[in-house]
Short mmCIF file of C-alpha atoms in Angstrom, two decimals:
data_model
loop_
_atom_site.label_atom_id
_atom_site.label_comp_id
_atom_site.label_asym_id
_atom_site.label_seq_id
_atom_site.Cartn_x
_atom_site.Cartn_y
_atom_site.Cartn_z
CA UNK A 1 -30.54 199.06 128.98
CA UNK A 2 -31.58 195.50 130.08
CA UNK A 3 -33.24 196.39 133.07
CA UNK A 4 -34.97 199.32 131.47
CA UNK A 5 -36.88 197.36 128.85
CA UNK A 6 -37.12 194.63 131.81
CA UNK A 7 -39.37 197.15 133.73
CA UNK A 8 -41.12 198.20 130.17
CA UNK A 9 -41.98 194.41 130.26
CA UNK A 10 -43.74 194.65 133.30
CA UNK A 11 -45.43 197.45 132.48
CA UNK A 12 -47.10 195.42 129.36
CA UNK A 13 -47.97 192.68 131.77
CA UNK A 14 -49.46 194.32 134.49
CA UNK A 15 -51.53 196.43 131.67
CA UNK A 16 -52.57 192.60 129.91
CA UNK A 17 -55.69 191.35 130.09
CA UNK A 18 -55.45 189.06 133.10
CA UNK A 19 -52.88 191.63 134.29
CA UNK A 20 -53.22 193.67 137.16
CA UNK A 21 -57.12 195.41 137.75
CA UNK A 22 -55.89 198.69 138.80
CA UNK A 23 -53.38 198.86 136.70
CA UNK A 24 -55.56 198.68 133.80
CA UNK A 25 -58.27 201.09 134.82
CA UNK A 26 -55.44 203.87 134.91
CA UNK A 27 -55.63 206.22 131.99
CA UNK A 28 -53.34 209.51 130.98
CA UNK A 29 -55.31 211.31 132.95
CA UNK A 30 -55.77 209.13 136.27
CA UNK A 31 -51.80 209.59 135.76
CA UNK A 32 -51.46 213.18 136.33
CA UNK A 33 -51.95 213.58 140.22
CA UNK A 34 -48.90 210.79 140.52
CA UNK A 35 -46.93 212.24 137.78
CA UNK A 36 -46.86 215.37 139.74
CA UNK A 37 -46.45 214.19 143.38
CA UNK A 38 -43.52 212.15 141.81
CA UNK A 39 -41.62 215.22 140.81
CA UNK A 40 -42.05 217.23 143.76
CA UNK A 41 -40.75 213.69 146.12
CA UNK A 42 -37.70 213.70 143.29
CA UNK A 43 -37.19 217.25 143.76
CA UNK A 44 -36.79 216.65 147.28
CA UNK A 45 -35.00 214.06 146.87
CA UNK A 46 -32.01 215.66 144.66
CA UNK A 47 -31.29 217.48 148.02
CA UNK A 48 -30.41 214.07 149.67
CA UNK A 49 -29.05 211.91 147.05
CA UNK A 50 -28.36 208.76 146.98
CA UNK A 51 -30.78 205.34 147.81
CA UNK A 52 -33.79 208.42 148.18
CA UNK A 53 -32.79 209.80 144.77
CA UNK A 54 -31.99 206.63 143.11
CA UNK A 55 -35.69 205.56 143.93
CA UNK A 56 -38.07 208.77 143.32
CA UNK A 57 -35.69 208.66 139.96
CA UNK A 58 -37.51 205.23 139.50
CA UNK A 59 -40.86 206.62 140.28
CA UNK A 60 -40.61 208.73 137.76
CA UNK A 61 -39.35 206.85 135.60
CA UNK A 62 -42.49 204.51 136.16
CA UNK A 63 -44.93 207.10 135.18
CA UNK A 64 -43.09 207.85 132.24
CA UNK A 65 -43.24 204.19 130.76
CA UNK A 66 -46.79 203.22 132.38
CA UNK A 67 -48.33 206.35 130.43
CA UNK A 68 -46.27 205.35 126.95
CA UNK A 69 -47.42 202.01 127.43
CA UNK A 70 -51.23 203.36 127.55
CA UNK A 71 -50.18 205.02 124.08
CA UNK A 72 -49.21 202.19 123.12
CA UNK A 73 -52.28 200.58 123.48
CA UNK A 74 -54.17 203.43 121.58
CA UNK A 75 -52.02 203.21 118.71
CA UNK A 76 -50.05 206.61 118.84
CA UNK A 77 -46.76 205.62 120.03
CA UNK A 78 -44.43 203.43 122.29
CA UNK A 79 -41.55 204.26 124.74
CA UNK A 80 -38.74 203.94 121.56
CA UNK A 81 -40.95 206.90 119.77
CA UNK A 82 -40.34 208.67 123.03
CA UNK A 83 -36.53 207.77 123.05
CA UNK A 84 -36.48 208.63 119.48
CA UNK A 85 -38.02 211.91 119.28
CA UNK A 86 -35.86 213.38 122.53
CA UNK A 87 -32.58 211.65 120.78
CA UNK A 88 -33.37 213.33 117.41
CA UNK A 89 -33.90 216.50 119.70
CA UNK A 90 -30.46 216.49 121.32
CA UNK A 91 -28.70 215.79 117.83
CA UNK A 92 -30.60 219.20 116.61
CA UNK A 93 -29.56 221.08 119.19
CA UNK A 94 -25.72 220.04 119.23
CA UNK A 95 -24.96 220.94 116.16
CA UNK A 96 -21.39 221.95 117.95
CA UNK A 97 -20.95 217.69 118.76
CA UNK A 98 -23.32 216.14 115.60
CA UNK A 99 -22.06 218.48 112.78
CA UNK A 100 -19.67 221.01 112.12
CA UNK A 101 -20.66 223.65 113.70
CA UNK A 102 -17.64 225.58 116.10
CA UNK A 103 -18.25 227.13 119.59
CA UNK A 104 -16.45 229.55 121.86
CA UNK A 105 -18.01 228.30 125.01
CA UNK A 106 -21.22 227.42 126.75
CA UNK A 107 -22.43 230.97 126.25
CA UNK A 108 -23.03 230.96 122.57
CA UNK A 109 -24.26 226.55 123.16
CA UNK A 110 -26.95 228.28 124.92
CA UNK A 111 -27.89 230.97 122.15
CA UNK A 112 -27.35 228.44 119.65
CA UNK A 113 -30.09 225.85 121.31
CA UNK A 114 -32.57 229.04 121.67
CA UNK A 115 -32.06 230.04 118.27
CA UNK A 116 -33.00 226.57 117.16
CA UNK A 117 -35.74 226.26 119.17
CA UNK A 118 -37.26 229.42 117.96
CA UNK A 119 -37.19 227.93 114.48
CA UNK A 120 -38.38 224.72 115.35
CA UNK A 121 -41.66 226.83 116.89
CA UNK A 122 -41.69 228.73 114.22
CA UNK A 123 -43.31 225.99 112.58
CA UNK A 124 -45.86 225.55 114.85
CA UNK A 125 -47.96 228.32 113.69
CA UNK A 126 -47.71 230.07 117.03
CA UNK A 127 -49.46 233.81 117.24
CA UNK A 128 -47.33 234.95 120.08
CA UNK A 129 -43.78 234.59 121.62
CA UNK A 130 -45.38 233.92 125.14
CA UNK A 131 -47.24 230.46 123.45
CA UNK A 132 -46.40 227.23 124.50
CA UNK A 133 -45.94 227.73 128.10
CA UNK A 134 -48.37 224.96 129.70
CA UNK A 135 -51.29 226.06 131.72
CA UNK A 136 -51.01 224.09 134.63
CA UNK A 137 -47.27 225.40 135.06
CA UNK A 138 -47.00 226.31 138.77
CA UNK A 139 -47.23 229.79 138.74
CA UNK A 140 -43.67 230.75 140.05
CA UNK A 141 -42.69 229.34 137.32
CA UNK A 142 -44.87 230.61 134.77
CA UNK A 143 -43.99 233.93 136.05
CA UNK A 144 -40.41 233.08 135.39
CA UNK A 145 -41.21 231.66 131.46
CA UNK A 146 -43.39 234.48 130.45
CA UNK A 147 -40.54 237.30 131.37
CA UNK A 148 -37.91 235.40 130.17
CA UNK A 149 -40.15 235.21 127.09
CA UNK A 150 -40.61 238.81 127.06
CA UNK A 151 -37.13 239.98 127.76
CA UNK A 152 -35.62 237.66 124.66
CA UNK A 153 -37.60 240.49 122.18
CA UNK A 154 -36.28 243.39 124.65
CA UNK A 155 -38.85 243.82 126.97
CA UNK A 156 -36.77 243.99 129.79
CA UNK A 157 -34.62 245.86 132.21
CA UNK A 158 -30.94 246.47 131.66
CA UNK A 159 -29.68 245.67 135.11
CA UNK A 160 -31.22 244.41 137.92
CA UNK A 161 -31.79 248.52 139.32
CA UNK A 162 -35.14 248.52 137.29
CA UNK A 163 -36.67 245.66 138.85
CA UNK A 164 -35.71 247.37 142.20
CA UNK A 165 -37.41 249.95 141.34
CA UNK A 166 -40.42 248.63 140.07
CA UNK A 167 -40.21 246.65 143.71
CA UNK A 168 -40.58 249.96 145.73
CA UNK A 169 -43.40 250.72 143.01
CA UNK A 170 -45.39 247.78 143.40
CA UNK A 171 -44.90 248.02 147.68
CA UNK A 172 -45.79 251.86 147.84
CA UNK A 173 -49.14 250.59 145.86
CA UNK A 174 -50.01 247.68 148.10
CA UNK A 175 -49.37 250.47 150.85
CA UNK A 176 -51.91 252.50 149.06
CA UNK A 177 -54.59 249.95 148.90
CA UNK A 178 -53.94 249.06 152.43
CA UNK A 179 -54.99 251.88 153.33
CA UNK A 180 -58.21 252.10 151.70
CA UNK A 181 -58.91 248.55 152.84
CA UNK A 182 -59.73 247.58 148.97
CA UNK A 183 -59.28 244.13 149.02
CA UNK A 184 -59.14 243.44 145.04
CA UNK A 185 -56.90 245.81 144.97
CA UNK A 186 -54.90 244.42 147.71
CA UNK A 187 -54.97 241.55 145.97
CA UNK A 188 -53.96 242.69 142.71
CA UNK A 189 -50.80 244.20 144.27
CA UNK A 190 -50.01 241.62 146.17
CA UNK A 191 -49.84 239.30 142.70
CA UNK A 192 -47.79 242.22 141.13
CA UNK A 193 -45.14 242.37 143.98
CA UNK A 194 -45.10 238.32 143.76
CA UNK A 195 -44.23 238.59 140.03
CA UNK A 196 -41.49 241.61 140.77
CA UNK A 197 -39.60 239.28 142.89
CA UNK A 198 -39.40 236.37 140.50
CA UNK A 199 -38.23 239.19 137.76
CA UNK A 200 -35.37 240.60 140.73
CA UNK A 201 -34.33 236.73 141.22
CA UNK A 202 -34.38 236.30 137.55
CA UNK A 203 -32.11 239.53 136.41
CA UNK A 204 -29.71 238.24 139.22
CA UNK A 205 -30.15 234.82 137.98
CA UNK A 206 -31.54 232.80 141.22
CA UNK A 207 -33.93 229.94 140.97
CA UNK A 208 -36.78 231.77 142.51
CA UNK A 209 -38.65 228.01 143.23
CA UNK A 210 -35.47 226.67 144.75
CA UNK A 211 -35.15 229.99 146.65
CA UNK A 212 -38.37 229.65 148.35
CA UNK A 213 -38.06 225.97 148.53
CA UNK A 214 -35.22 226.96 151.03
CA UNK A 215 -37.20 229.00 153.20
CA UNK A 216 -39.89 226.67 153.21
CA UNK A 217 -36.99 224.17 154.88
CA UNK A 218 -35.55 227.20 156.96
CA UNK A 219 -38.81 227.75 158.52
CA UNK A 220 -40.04 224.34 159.21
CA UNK A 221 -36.47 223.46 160.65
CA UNK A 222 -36.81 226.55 163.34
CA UNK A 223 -39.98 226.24 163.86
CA UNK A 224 -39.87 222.01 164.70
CA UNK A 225 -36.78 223.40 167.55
CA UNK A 226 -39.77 225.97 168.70
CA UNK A 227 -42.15 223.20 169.16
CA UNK A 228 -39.08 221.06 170.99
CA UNK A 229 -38.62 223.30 173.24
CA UNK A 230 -41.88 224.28 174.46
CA UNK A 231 -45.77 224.15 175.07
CA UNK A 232 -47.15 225.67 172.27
CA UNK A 233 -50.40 226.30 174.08
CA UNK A 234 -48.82 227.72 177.16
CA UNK A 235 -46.14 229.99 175.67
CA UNK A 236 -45.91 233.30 174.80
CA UNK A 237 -45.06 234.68 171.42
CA UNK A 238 -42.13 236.14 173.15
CA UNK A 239 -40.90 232.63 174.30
CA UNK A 240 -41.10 231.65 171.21
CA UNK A 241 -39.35 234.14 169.52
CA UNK A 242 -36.96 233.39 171.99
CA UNK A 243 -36.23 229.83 171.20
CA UNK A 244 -36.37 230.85 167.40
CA UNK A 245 -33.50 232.99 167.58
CA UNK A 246 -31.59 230.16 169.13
CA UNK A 247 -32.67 227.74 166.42
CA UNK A 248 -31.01 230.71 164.29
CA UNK A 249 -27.65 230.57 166.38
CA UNK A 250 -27.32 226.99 166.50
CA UNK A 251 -27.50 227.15 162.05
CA UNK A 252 -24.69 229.20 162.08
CA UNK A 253 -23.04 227.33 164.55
#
């Protein structure tokens, strides 16, 4: 822990008076843009490991502390609150290692922490079980919280077959509006077949982010061999449909 309250030490310094000018102009909310781009470079990152991980890890950490630190300063709390509250947190929630409590497996860990969660919202006054999903969650993933929300009261499918269904559903109706050229309604369908697929990858328990994540990397990895190999300018689709079927061969080779 030395080097962590080393770099909380710096953080105070930088954020002194005669510390560091833009430093000190930052506020929570100047914070947000890097908060975010951190994640998303850590995210990345997890798929290398490593030196890459090891410093987007520190990034983030960063943040974390330079935005405590700014509490801090305002009187509300420090970085040991922080530590505190998350610590008291994990004791509450592993009742199974900090009391008495006995377990069969990590099955009924998992129902346990929801159950206690539930009652620790409970007294939060909230007037719905969808509450307390943030607003500026990316919307794949908001998708993901609010049916997962839903399906813990029994709005759900059995199986993953209803979800398939409701797929062909949801495509026969952007088919519909297609055809009537009804753009809001295209629209509408399209957002509806969006939020299908994150309840198909959900039933069959897929990370829906990380799935597209991966085809993000598929794509621009076949597509960067496309552009190797050839004048974009000058070649035909079929040339380069051409060379993206051999990017496909050489991945499986």
């Amino acid at each position: 822990m030395k080097e962590f309250y080393k770099l909380v030490e710096i953080m105070k310094k930088l954020r002194a008076p005669n510390g560091c000018p833009w430093d000190r102009e930052q506020t929570i909310e100047s914070l947000k843009p890097y908060l975010l781009e951190e994640t998303y470079e850590t995210l990345e990152a997890m798929d290398i490991g490593g030196e890459e991980l090891k410093g987007e890890l520190g990034d983030l950490l960063l943040n974390i502390i330079f935005q405590a630190q700014i509490k801090e300063e305002e009187g509300e709390f420090t970085i040991d609150d922080v530590a505190k509250k998350v610590s008291e947190k994990l004791i509450r929630r592993h009742p199974h290692i900090f009391s008495n409590v006995t377990v069969s497996g990590s099955e009924e860990v998992k129902k346990n922490w929801d159950e206690i969660k539930k009652q620790e919202k409970e007294h939060k006054n909230r007037s719905s079980v969808l509450d307390g999903i943030p607003k500026v969650y990316p919307p794949l993933a908001k998708a993901y919280k609010l049916q997962n929300k839903a399906a813990k009261v029994g709005f759900d499918w059995e199986d993953e077959s209803g979800a398939f269904e409701k797929l062909e559903e949801e495509l026969q109706e952007l088919q519909e509006a297609y055809e009537k050229n009804d753009r809001e309604n295209i629209k509408e369908e399209l957002g509806d077949i969006v939020f299908t697929l994150v309840n198909i990858a959900r039933k069959l328990d897929i990370d829906i982010v990380d799935a597209v994540m991966q085809t993000n990397n598929k794509f621009e990895k076949r597509f960067r061999y496309v552009e190797k190999n050839c004048n974009l300018k000058e070649s035909t689709l079929e040339e380069m449909e051409n060379l993206w079927d051999e990017a496909k061969i050489k991945e499986k080779n």
